């Protein structure tokens, strides 16, 4: 089944480059949802995440009690194709950030699951963490739920405690 999904996605990317934006839903799940590069709802979600990134990063420096699983979503480009992955854990460096890719690539071929990657603030498209067992942030995931079947979205919400 997974091979069939990957084959279908590869064909979609080959014949429709405007659909060359893939988004991983969750670091604990390999579900990937395709989006047009200029999808307006996804653009709003990314803008919201970037606008609040400083507050999130400050929170990671001194995590309050009951918080964990701090993560960043990062865009990786491979030629004309891009894919967004969760990076967990991550840390700041002198030139940006470094962390471990937490999702299996579906569209790009220049990174692999578990790879240590370097990235800049401009590559960050989302952030998230858990507070008292519930997800906070993960703005792009809330958009993805709208594109999934009701059953898939309900399962993901229940499994990972998303409130959107």
PDB file of C-alpha atoms in Angstrom:
ATOM      1  CA  UNK A   1       0.000   0.000   0.000  1.00  0.00           C
ATOM      2  CA  UNK A   2       2.760   2.447   0.959  1.00  0.00           C
ATOM      3  CA  UNK A   3       4.528   1.724  -2.338  1.00  0.00           C
ATOM      4  CA  UNK A   4       1.327   2.523  -4.240  1.00  0.00           C
ATOM      5  CA  UNK A   5       0.943   5.833  -2.392  1.00  0.00           C
ATOM      6  CA  UNK A   6       4.573   6.763  -3.066  1.00  0.00           C
ATOM      7  CA  UNK A   7       4.225   5.848  -6.747  1.00  0.00           C
ATOM      8  CA  UNK A   8       1.068   7.951  -7.040  1.00  0.00           C
ATOM      9  CA  UNK A   9       2.767  10.908  -5.342  1.00  0.00           C
ATOM     10  CA  UNK A  10       5.807  10.611  -7.599  1.00  0.00           C
ATOM     11  CA  UNK A  11       3.581  10.662 -10.665  1.00  0.00           C
ATOM     12  CA  UNK A  12       1.668  13.667  -9.317  1.00  0.00           C
ATOM     13  CA  UNK A  13       4.919  15.526  -8.754  1.00  0.00           C
ATOM     14  CA  UNK A  14       6.258  14.635 -12.177  1.00  0.00           C
ATOM     15  CA  UNK A  15       3.157  15.742 -14.086  1.00  0.00           C
ATOM     16  CA  UNK A  16       1.916  18.596 -11.898  1.00  0.00           C
ATOM     17  CA  UNK A  17       4.804  20.649 -10.511  1.00  0.00           C
ATOM     18  CA  UNK A  18       2.380  23.202  -9.045  1.00  0.00           C
ATOM     19  CA  UNK A  19       1.443  20.485  -6.536  1.00  0.00           C
ATOM     20  CA  UNK A  20       5.015  20.155  -5.395  1.00  0.00           C
ATOM     21  CA  UNK A  21       4.425  21.021  -1.754  1.00  0.00           C
ATOM     22  CA  UNK A  22       4.111  18.081   0.631  1.00  0.00           C
ATOM     23  CA  UNK A  23       3.390  18.511   4.321  1.00  0.00           C
ATOM     24  CA  UNK A  24       3.982  15.902   7.030  1.00  0.00           C
ATOM     25  CA  UNK A  25       1.157  15.758   9.563  1.00  0.00           C
ATOM     26  CA  UNK A  26       2.886  14.575  12.709  1.00  0.00           C
ATOM     27  CA  UNK A  27       6.333  13.367  13.786  1.00  0.00           C
ATOM     28  CA  UNK A  28       4.762  10.122  15.037  1.00  0.00           C
ATOM     29  CA  UNK A  29       2.921   9.423  11.775  1.00  0.00           C
ATOM     30  CA  UNK A  30       4.024   9.123   8.156  1.00  0.00           C
ATOM     31  CA  UNK A  31       0.895  10.709   6.680  1.00  0.00           C
ATOM     32  CA  UNK A  32       1.756  13.263   4.008  1.00  0.00           C
ATOM     33  CA  UNK A  33      -0.703  15.678   2.409  1.00  0.00           C
ATOM     34  CA  UNK A  34      -0.025  17.416  -0.908  1.00  0.00           C
ATOM     35  CA  UNK A  35      -0.664  21.148  -1.311  1.00  0.00           C
ATOM     36  CA  UNK A  36      -0.247  23.611  -4.128  1.00  0.00           C
ATOM     37  CA  UNK A  37       2.753  25.835  -3.423  1.00  0.00           C
ATOM     38  CA  UNK A  38       0.443  28.856  -3.344  1.00  0.00           C
ATOM     39  CA  UNK A  39      -2.391  27.317  -1.270  1.00  0.00           C
ATOM     40  CA  UNK A  40      -3.976  30.303   0.545  1.00  0.00           C
ATOM     41  CA  UNK A  41      -4.994  28.441   3.732  1.00  0.00           C
ATOM     42  CA  UNK A  42      -1.548  26.907   4.114  1.00  0.00           C
ATOM     43  CA  UNK A  43       0.052  30.319   3.497  1.00  0.00           C
ATOM     44  CA  UNK A  44      -2.024  31.807   6.340  1.00  0.00           C
ATOM     45  CA  UNK A  45      -1.068  28.941   8.681  1.00  0.00           C
ATOM     46  CA  UNK A  46       2.632  29.346   7.888  1.00  0.00           C
ATOM     47  CA  UNK A  47       2.407  33.120   8.362  1.00  0.00           C
ATOM     48  CA  UNK A  48       0.715  32.613  11.750  1.00  0.00           C
ATOM     49  CA  UNK A  49       3.444  30.188  12.842  1.00  0.00           C
ATOM     50  CA  UNK A  50       6.231  32.498  11.696  1.00  0.00           C
ATOM     51  CA  UNK A  51       4.629  35.522  13.397  1.00  0.00           C
ATOM     52  CA  UNK A  52       4.664  33.697  16.739  1.00  0.00           C
ATOM     53  CA  UNK A  53       8.016  31.929  16.300  1.00  0.00           C
ATOM     54  CA  UNK A  54       9.924  34.216  18.682  1.00  0.00           C
ATOM     55  CA  UNK A  55       7.510  33.458  21.547  1.00  0.00           C
ATOM     56  CA  UNK A  56       7.800  29.735  20.833  1.00  0.00           C
ATOM     57  CA  UNK A  57      11.606  29.841  20.752  1.00  0.00           C
ATOM     58  CA  UNK A  58      11.663  31.778  24.034  1.00  0.00           C
ATOM     59  CA  UNK A  59       9.437  29.100  25.558  1.00  0.00           C
ATOM     60  CA  UNK A  60      11.879  26.380  24.483  1.00  0.00           C
ATOM     61  CA  UNK A  61      14.665  28.137  26.401  1.00  0.00           C
ATOM     62  CA  UNK A  62      12.786  27.756  29.713  1.00  0.00           C
ATOM     63  CA  UNK A  63      10.006  25.193  29.223  1.00  0.00           C
ATOM     64  CA  UNK A  64       7.179  25.526  31.742  1.00  0.00           C
ATOM     65  CA  UNK A  65       6.082  22.524  33.774  1.00  0.00           C
ATOM     66  CA  UNK A  66       3.820  20.203  31.795  1.00  0.00           C
ATOM     67  CA  UNK A  67       5.361  21.000  28.390  1.00  0.00           C
ATOM     68  CA  UNK A  68       7.363  18.691  26.130  1.00  0.00           C
ATOM     69  CA  UNK A  69       7.893  17.505  22.515  1.00  0.00           C
ATOM     70  CA  UNK A  70       9.028  20.885  21.181  1.00  0.00           C
ATOM     71  CA  UNK A  71       9.281  20.644  17.396  1.00  0.00           C
ATOM     72  CA  UNK A  72       9.819  22.742  14.309  1.00  0.00           C
ATOM     73  CA  UNK A  73       8.482  22.095  10.813  1.00  0.00           C
ATOM     74  CA  UNK A  74      11.066  22.846   8.151  1.00  0.00           C
ATOM     75  CA  UNK A  75      10.838  23.138   4.381  1.00  0.00           C
ATOM     76  CA  UNK A  76      13.390  21.066   2.480  1.00  0.00           C
ATOM     77  CA  UNK A  77      13.889  21.772  -1.220  1.00  0.00           C
ATOM     78  CA  UNK A  78      15.123  19.307  -3.813  1.00  0.00           C
ATOM     79  CA  UNK A  79      15.234  21.107  -7.152  1.00  0.00           C
ATOM     80  CA  UNK A  80      11.707  22.328  -7.927  1.00  0.00           C
ATOM     81  CA  UNK A  81      10.116  20.078  -5.296  1.00  0.00           C
ATOM     82  CA  UNK A  82       9.689  20.967  -1.658  1.00  0.00           C
ATOM     83  CA  UNK A  83       8.487  19.028   1.343  1.00  0.00           C
ATOM     84  CA  UNK A  84       7.895  20.109   4.938  1.00  0.00           C
ATOM     85  CA  UNK A  85       9.136  17.893   7.781  1.00  0.00           C
ATOM     86  CA  UNK A  86       8.995  17.948  11.545  1.00  0.00           C
ATOM     87  CA  UNK A  87      12.404  18.277  13.171  1.00  0.00           C
ATOM     88  CA  UNK A  88      12.650  16.907  16.698  1.00  0.00           C
ATOM     89  CA  UNK A  89      14.734  17.524  18.694  1.00  0.00           C
ATOM     90  CA  UNK A  90      16.305  20.747  17.468  1.00  0.00           C
ATOM     91  CA  UNK A  91      18.702  23.340  18.813  1.00  0.00           C
ATOM     92  CA  UNK A  92      19.978  26.758  17.844  1.00  0.00           C
ATOM     93  CA  UNK A  93      23.418  27.222  16.344  1.00  0.00           C
ATOM     94  CA  UNK A  94      25.454  30.312  15.481  1.00  0.00           C
ATOM     95  CA  UNK A  95      24.059  30.298  11.939  1.00  0.00           C
ATOM     96  CA  UNK A  96      20.527  28.950  12.493  1.00  0.00           C
ATOM     97  CA  UNK A  97      19.332  25.588  13.730  1.00  0.00           C
ATOM     98  CA  UNK A  98      20.148  21.893  13.612  1.00  0.00           C
ATOM     99  CA  UNK A  99      17.919  18.919  14.334  1.00  0.00           C
ATOM    100  CA  UNK A 100      16.780  15.446  13.383  1.00  0.00           C
ATOM    101  CA  UNK A 101      14.306  14.864  10.548  1.00  0.00           C
ATOM    102  CA  UNK A 102      11.318  13.082  12.118  1.00  0.00           C
ATOM    103  CA  UNK A 103       9.327  12.091   9.008  1.00  0.00           C
ATOM    104  CA  UNK A 104       9.915   9.765   6.080  1.00  0.00           C
ATOM    105  CA  UNK A 105      10.392  11.779   2.866  1.00  0.00           C
ATOM    106  CA  UNK A 106       7.754  11.215   0.208  1.00  0.00           C
ATOM    107  CA  UNK A 107       8.645  13.777  -2.465  1.00  0.00           C
ATOM    108  CA  UNK A 108      12.234  14.950  -1.957  1.00  0.00           C
ATOM    109  CA  UNK A 109      15.213  12.611  -2.237  1.00  0.00           C
ATOM    110  CA  UNK A 110      18.013  14.699  -0.728  1.00  0.00           C
ATOM    111  CA  UNK A 111      17.216  13.849   2.930  1.00  0.00           C
ATOM    112  CA  UNK A 112      16.278  10.714   4.885  1.00  0.00           C
ATOM    113  CA  UNK A 113      14.365   9.957   8.065  1.00  0.00           C
ATOM    114  CA  UNK A 114      16.607  10.425  11.104  1.00  0.00           C
ATOM    115  CA  UNK A 115      19.087  12.636   9.282  1.00  0.00           C
ATOM    116  CA  UNK A 116      20.663  15.512  11.177  1.00  0.00           C
ATOM    117  CA  UNK A 117      19.890  18.636   9.123  1.00  0.00           C
ATOM    118  CA  UNK A 118      20.896  22.275   9.339  1.00  0.00           C
ATOM    119  CA  UNK A 119      18.371  24.981   8.511  1.00  0.00           C
ATOM    120  CA  UNK A 120      17.692  28.667   8.927  1.00  0.00           C
ATOM    121  CA  UNK A 121      14.781  30.632  10.315  1.00  0.00           C
ATOM    122  CA  UNK A 122      13.562  31.207   6.740  1.00  0.00           C
ATOM    123  CA  UNK A 123      13.099  27.435   6.323  1.00  0.00           C
ATOM    124  CA  UNK A 124      10.754  27.151   9.328  1.00  0.00           C
ATOM    125  CA  UNK A 125       7.086  26.780   8.387  1.00  0.00           C
ATOM    126  CA  UNK A 126       5.510  25.720  11.699  1.00  0.00           C
ATOM    127  CA  UNK A 127       6.185  24.917  15.328  1.00  0.00           C
ATOM    128  CA  UNK A 128       4.470  22.911  18.034  1.00  0.00           C
ATOM    129  CA  UNK A 129       4.703  21.311  21.441  1.00  0.00           C
ATOM    130  CA  UNK A 130       2.568  19.496  23.995  1.00  0.00           C
ATOM    131  CA  UNK A 131       1.163  21.207  27.063  1.00  0.00           C
ATOM    132  CA  UNK A 132      -0.487  18.895  29.573  1.00  0.00           C
ATOM    133  CA  UNK A 133      -0.810  16.244  26.864  1.00  0.00           C
ATOM    134  CA  UNK A 134      -2.510  18.526  24.286  1.00  0.00           C
ATOM    135  CA  UNK A 135      -0.944  19.953  21.113  1.00  0.00           C
ATOM    136  CA  UNK A 136      -0.168  23.663  20.958  1.00  0.00           C
ATOM    137  CA  UNK A 137       0.734  25.331  17.663  1.00  0.00           C
ATOM    138  CA  UNK A 138       0.954  22.983  14.659  1.00  0.00           C
ATOM    139  CA  UNK A 139      -0.996  25.475  12.555  1.00  0.00           C
ATOM    140  CA  UNK A 140      -0.298  23.645   9.277  1.00  0.00           C
ATOM    141  CA  UNK A 141      -1.673  20.384  10.686  1.00  0.00           C
ATOM    142  CA  UNK A 142      -5.017  22.065  11.350  1.00  0.00           C
ATOM    143  CA  UNK A 143      -5.187  23.006   7.654  1.00  0.00           C
ATOM    144  CA  UNK A 144      -4.299  19.433   6.657  1.00  0.00           C
ATOM    145  CA  UNK A 145      -7.184  18.031   8.701  1.00  0.00           C
ATOM    146  CA  UNK A 146      -9.546  19.864   6.341  1.00  0.00           C
ATOM    147  CA  UNK A 147      -8.061  17.971   3.375  1.00  0.00           C
ATOM    148  CA  UNK A 148      -8.224  14.512   4.959  1.00  0.00           C
ATOM    149  CA  UNK A 149     -11.204  12.231   5.194  1.00  0.00           C
ATOM    150  CA  UNK A 150     -13.236  12.782   8.359  1.00  0.00           C
ATOM    151  CA  UNK A 151     -12.114   9.374   9.642  1.00  0.00           C
ATOM    152  CA  UNK A 152      -8.416  10.161   9.093  1.00  0.00           C
ATOM    153  CA  UNK A 153      -8.687  13.595  10.694  1.00  0.00           C
ATOM    154  CA  UNK A 154     -10.652  12.295  13.689  1.00  0.00           C
ATOM    155  CA  UNK A 155      -8.094   9.527  14.192  1.00  0.00           C
ATOM    156  CA  UNK A 156      -5.171  11.986  14.066  1.00  0.00           C
ATOM    157  CA  UNK A 157      -6.904  14.423  16.422  1.00  0.00           C
ATOM    158  CA  UNK A 158      -7.595  11.692  18.953  1.00  0.00           C
ATOM    159  CA  UNK A 159      -4.181  10.005  18.616  1.00  0.00           C
ATOM    160  CA  UNK A 160      -2.111  13.156  18.995  1.00  0.00           C
ATOM    161  CA  UNK A 161      -4.482  15.421  20.976  1.00  0.00           C
ATOM    162  CA  UNK A 162      -4.935  18.243  18.470  1.00  0.00           C
ATOM    163  CA  UNK A 163      -7.620  20.775  19.373  1.00  0.00           C
ATOM    164  CA  UNK A 164      -8.277  22.080  15.870  1.00  0.00           C
TER     165      UNK A 164
END
